[in-house]
Tab-separated table of C-alpha atoms in Angstrom:
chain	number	residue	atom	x	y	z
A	1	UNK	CA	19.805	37.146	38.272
A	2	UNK	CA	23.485	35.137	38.543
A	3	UNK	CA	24.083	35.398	34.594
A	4	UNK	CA	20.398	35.114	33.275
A	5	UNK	CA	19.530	38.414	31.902
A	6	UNK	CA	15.973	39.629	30.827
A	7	UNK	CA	13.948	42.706	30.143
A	8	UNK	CA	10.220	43.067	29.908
A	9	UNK	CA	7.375	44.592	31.936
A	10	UNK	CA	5.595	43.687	35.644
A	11	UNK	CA	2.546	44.391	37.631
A	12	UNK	CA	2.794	43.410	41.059
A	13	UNK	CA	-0.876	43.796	42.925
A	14	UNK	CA	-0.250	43.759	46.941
A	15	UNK	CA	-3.936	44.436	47.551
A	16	UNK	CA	-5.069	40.928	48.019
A	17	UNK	CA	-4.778	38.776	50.610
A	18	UNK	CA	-1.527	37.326	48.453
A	19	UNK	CA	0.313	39.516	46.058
A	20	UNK	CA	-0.286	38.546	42.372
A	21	UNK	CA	2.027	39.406	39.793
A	22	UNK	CA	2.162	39.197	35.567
A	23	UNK	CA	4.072	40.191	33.440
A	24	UNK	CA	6.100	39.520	29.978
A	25	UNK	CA	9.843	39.218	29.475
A	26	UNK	CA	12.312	38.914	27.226
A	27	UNK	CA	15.376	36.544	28.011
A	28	UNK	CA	18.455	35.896	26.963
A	29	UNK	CA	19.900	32.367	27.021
A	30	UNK	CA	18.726	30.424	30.354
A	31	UNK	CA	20.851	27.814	31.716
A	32	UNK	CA	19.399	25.724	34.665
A	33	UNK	CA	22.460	23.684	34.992
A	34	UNK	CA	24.437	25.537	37.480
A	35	UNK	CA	21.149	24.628	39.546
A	36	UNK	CA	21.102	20.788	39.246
A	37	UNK	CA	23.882	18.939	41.816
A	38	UNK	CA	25.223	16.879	39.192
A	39	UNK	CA	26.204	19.957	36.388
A	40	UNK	CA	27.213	21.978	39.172
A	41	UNK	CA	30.745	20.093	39.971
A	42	UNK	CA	31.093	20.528	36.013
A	43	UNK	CA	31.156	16.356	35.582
A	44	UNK	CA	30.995	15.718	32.368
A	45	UNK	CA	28.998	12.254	30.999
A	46	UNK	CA	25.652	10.553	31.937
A	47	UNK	CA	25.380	11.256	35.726
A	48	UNK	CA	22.726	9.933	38.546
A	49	UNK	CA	19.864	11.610	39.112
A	50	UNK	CA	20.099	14.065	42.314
A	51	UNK	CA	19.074	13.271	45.410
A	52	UNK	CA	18.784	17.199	46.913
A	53	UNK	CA	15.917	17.863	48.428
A	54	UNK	CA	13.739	20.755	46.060
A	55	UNK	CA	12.403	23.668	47.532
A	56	UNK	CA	9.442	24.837	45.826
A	57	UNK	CA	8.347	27.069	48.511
A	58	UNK	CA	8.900	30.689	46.335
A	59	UNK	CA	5.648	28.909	44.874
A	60	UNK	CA	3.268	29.711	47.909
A	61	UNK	CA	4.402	33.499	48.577
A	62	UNK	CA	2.231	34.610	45.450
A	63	UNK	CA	-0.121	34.101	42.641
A	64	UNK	CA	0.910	34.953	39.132
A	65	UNK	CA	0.110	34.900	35.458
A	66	UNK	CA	3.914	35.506	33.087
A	67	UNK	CA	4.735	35.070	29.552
A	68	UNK	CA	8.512	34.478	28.965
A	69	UNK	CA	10.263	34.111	25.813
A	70	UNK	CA	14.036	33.258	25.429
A	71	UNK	CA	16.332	32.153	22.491
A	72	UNK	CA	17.714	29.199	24.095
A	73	UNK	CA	17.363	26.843	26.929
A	74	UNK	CA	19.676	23.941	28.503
A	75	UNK	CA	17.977	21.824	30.955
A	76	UNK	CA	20.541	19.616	31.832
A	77	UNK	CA	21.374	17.808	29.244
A	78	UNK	CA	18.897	18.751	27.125
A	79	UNK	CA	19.137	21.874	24.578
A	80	UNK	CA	16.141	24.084	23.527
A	81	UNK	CA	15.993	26.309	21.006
A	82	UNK	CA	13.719	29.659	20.955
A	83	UNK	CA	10.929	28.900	23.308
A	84	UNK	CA	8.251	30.820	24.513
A	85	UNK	CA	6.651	30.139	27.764
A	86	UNK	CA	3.083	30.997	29.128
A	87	UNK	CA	3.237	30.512	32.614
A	88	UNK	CA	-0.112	30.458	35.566
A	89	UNK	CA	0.888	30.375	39.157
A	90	UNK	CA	-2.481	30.214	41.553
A	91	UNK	CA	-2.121	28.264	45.290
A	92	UNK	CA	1.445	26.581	44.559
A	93	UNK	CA	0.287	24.894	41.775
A	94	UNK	CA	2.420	26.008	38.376
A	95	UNK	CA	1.001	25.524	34.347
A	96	UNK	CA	3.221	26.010	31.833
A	97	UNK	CA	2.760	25.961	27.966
A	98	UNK	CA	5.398	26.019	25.512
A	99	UNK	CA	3.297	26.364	22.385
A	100	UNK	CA	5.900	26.104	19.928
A	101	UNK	CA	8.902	23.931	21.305
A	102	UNK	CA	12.036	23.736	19.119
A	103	UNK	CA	13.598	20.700	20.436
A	104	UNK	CA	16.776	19.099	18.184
A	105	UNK	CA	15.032	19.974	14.581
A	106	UNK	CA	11.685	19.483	15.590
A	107	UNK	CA	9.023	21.528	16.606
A	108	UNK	CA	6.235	20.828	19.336
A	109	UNK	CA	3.508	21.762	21.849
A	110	UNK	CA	4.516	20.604	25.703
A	111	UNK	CA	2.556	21.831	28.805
A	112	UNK	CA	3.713	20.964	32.362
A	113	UNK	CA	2.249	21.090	35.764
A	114	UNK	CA	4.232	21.459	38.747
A	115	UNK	CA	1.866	21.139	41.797
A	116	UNK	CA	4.065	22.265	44.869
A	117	UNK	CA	1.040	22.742	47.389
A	118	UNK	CA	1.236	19.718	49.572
A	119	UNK	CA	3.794	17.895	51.177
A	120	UNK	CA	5.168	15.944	48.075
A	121	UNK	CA	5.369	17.992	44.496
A	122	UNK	CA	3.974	16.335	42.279
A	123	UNK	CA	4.496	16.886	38.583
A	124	UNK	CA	2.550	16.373	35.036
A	125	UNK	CA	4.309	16.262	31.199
A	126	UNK	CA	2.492	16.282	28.163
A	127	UNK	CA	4.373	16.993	24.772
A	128	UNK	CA	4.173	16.211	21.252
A	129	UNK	CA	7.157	16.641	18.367
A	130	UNK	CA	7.269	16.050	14.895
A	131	UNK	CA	10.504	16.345	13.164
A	132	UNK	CA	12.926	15.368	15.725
A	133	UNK	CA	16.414	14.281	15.174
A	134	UNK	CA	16.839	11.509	16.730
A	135	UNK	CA	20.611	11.141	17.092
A	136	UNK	CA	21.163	14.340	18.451
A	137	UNK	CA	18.358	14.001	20.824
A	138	UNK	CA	19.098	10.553	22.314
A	139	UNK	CA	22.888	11.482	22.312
A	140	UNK	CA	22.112	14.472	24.760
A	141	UNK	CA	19.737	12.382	27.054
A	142	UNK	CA	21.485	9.118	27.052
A	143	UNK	CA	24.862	9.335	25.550
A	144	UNK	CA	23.131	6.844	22.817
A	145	UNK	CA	24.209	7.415	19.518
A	146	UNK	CA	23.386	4.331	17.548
A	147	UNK	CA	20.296	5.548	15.951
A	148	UNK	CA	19.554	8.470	13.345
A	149	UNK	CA	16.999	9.727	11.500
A	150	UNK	CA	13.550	11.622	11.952
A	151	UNK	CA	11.302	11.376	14.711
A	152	UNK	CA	7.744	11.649	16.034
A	153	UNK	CA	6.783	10.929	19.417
A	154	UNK	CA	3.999	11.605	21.846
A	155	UNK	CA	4.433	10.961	25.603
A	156	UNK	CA	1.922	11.677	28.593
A	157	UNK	CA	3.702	11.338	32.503
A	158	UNK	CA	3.279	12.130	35.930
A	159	UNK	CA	5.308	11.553	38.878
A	160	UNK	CA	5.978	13.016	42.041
A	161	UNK	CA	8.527	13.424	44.876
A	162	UNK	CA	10.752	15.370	46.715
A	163	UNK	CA	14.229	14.746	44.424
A	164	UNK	CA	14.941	14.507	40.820
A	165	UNK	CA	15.839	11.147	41.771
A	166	UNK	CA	12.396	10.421	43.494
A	167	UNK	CA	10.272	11.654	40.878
A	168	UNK	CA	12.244	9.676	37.759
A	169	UNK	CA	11.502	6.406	39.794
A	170	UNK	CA	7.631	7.101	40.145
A	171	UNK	CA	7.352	7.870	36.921
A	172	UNK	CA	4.061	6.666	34.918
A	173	UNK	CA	2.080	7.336	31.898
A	174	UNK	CA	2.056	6.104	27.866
A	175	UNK	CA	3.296	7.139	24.808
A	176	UNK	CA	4.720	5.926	21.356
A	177	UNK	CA	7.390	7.256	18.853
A	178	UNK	CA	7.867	6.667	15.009
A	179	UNK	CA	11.460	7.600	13.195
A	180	UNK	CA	11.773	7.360	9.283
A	181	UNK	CA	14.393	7.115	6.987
A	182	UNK	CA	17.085	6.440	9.795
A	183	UNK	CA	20.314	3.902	10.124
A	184	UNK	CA	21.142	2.048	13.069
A	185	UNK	CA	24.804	2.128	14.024
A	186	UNK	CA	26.471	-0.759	15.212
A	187	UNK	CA	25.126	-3.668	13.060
A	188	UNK	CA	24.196	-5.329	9.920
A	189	UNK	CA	20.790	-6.993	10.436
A	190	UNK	CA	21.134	-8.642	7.012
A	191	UNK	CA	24.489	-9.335	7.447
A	192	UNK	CA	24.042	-10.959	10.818
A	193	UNK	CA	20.955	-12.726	10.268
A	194	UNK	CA	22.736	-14.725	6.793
A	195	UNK	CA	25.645	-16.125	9.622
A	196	UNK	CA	23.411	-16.719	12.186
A	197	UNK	CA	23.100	-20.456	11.541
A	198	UNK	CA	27.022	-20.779	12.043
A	199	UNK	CA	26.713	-18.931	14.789
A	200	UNK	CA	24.267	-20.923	16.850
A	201	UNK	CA	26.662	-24.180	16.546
A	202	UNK	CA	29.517	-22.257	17.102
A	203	UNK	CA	28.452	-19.960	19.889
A	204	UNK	CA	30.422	-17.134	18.173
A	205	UNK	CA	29.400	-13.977	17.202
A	206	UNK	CA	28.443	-13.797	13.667
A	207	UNK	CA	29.361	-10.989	11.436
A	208	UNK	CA	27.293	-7.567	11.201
A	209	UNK	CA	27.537	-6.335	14.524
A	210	UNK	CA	30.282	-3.670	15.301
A	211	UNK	CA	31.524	0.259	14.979
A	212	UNK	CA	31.779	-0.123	11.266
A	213	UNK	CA	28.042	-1.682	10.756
A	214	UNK	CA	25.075	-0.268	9.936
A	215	UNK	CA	21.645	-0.472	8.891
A	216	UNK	CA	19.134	1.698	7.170
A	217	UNK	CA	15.641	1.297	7.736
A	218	UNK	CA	12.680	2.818	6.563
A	219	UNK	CA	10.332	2.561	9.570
A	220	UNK	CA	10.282	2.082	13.095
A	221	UNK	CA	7.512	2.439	15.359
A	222	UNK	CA	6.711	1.609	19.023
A	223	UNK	CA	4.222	2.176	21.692
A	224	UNK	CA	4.745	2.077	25.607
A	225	UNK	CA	3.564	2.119	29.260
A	226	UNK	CA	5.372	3.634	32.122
A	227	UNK	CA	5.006	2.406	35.355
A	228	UNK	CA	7.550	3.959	38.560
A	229	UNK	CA	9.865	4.771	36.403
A	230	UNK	CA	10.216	1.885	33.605
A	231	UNK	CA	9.104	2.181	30.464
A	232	UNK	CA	7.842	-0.957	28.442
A	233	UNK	CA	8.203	-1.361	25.028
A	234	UNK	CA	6.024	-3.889	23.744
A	235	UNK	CA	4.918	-3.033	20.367
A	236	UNK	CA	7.919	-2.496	18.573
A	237	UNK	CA	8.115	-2.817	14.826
A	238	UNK	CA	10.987	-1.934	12.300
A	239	UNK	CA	11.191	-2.376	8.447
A	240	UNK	CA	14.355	-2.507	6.603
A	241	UNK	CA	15.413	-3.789	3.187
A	242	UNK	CA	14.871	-7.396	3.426
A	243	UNK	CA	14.399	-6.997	7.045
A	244	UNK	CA	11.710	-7.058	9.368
A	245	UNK	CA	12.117	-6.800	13.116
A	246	UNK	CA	9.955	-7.047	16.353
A	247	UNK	CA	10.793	-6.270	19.819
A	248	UNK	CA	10.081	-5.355	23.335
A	249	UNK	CA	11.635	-4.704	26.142
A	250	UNK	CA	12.547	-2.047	29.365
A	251	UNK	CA	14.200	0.977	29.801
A	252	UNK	CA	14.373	2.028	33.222
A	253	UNK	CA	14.734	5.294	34.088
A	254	UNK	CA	14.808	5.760	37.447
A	255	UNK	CA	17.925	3.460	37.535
A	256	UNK	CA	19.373	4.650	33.852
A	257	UNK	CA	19.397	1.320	32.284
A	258	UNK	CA	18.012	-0.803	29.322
A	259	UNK	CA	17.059	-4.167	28.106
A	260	UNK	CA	15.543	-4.465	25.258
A	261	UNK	CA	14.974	-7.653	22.863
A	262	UNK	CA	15.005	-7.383	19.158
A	263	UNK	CA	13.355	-10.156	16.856
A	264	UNK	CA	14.917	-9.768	12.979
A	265	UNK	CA	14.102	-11.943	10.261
A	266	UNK	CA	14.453	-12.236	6.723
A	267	UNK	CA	12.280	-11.536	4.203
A	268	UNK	CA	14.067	-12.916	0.901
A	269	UNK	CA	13.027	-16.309	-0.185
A	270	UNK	CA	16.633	-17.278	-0.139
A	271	UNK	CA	17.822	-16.956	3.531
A	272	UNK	CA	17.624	-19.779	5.857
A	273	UNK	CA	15.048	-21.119	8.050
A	274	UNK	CA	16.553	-19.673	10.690
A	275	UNK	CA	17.355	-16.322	8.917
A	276	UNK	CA	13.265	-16.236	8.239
A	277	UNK	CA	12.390	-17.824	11.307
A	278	UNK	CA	13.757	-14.920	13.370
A	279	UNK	CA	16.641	-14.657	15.873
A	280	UNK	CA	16.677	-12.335	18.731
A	281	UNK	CA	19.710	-9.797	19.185
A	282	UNK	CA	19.745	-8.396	22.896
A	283	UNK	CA	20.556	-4.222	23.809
A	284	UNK	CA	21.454	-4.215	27.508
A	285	UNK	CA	23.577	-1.911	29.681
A	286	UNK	CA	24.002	1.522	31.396
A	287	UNK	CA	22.982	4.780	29.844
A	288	UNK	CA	26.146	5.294	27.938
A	289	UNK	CA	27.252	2.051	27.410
A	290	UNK	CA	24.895	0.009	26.117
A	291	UNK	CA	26.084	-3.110	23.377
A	292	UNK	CA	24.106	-5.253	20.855
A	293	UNK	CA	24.554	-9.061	21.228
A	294	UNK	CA	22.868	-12.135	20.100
A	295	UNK	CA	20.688	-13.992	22.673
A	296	UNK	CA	21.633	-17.458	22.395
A	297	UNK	CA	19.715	-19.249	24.912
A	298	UNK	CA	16.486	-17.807	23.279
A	299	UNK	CA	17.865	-18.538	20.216
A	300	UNK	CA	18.652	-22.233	20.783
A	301	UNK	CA	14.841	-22.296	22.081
A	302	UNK	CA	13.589	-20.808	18.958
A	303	UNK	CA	15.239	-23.990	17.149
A	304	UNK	CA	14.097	-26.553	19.204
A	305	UNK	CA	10.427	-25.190	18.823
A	306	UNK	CA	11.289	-24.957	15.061
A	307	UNK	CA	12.195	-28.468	15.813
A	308	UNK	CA	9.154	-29.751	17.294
A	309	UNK	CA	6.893	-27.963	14.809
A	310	UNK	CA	8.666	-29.490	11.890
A	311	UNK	CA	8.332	-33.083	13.141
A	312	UNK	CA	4.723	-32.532	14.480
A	313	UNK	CA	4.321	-31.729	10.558
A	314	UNK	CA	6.117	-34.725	9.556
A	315	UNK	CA	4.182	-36.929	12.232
A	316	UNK	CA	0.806	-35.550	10.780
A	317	UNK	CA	1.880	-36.492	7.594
């Protein structure tokens, strides 16, 4: 079919009222892409989500029960390795486990519903991995290549409409994600935490954040809610060397973009008030282009509060 090839074995049963069909096969690499509007024109980079209308109606015409097993898959951006498929078809509504999903390094269980018998498909995601590289993951979904290291994560959604587009934007469900042993590309928490101080009466950048700094951590963990298509991160927690950091923010989806707030402090006995205190750096932008930058409106609150606290102190004194 085009250039997918398979072999395997097929019953097709025309003596009910709708013909039912099983069957195993054996594929070689399959490659959706030439079937999604934006990998079609061969555009390379993070594109919009599609707009075309699907047509799930092959769905209706029969009933079905398959087990498929290929090498490889790309899903857009996305690359699987060898992944095995049991697939149920019964009245336009489609079940599919993977029960061993090779996904970047890591290994998982994912089972999807695709429920094309009313009006509106409607679609349901559930998928665990342990062992994921991150860096090679989030550089194939979102051009973001900031972050490495190990992964967990565990993530729950449903959506539904008649476009890739439509469904990203009614996106909703919960999950959370842990990575271990990583760096983060880009900046220097330490670094940029020990100028901060000149920084706020400046209104400069301080050093630690570019292309040439990094920072290792040994855990970071968050849990999330998604709600049409935005994900909020609100329990965010990272531990580096003499660095702790909390955070929240959004990443949209259904528009490709992200804001997220990050909350680092020192931990040495040494660093400033304001190093301990906490300052906020600030991720925002596109898919693809998104930069680190200190916040410093919220930063200038932080040290009046500081402020306030301090003389309250004093006063009670």
């Amino acid at each position: 079919m085009d250039a997918i090839d398979g072999d395997g074995n097929f019953e097709l049963d025309l003596t009910t009222s709708k013909p039912t069909l099983k069957g195993k096969l054996d594929m070689g690499k399959i490659d959706f892409r030439p079937y999604m509007a934006a990998y079609s024109a061969g555009v390379e980079g993070i594109q919009p989500w599609s707009e075309v209308p699907y047509n799930f109606s092959a769905l209706k015409l029969m009933d079905g029960n398959y087990v498929i097993r290929t090498p490889e898959v790309l899903f857009g951006p996305l690359k699987f390795g060898q992944t095995d498929l049991d697939a149920v078809v019964t009245g336009g509504i489609m079940t599919a486990r993977l029960p061993e999903v090779n996904l970047y390094g890591g290994l998982g269980v994912m089972t999807a519903t695709l429920d094309a018998s009313g009006e509106i498909p409607k679609v349901k995601l559930a998928v665990t991995l342990e062992d994921i590289t991150s860096n090679r993951f989030l550089s194939s979904l979102a051009n973001f290549t900031r972050l490495e290291g190990t992964g967990h994560t565990l993530l729950e959604i449903t959506g539904e409409g008649r476009s890739q587009a439509e469904i990203m934007r009614s996106l909703n469900g919960y999950g959370d994600f842990e990575v271990i042993g990583g760096v983060i590309k880009g900046i220097d928490l330490s670094k940029f935490l020990t100028g901060v101080d000149e920084s706020l009466t400046q209104r400069v950048l301080p050093q630690g954040i570019g292309d040439t700094y990094t920072t290792n951590f040994n855990d970071m963990i968050g849990k999330f809610k998604i709600k049409d298509g935005v994900i909020s991160l609100d329990n965010f927690n990272l531990k580096a060397a003499g660095v702790h950091a909390g955070g929240s923010g959004i990443l949209d989806i259904g528009n490709q973009k992200l804001d997220f707030g990050l909350r680092p402090r020192l931990t040495s006995a040494d660093a400033s008030d304001l190093g301990r205190f906490g300052v906020p750096i600030r991720f925002k932008g596109n898919w693809g282009n998104i930069s680190p930058g200190p916040d410093f409106d919220l930063m200038q609150k932080i040290a009046i509060e500081k402020a306030k606290i301090r003389a309250r102190e004093e006063i009670k004194d």
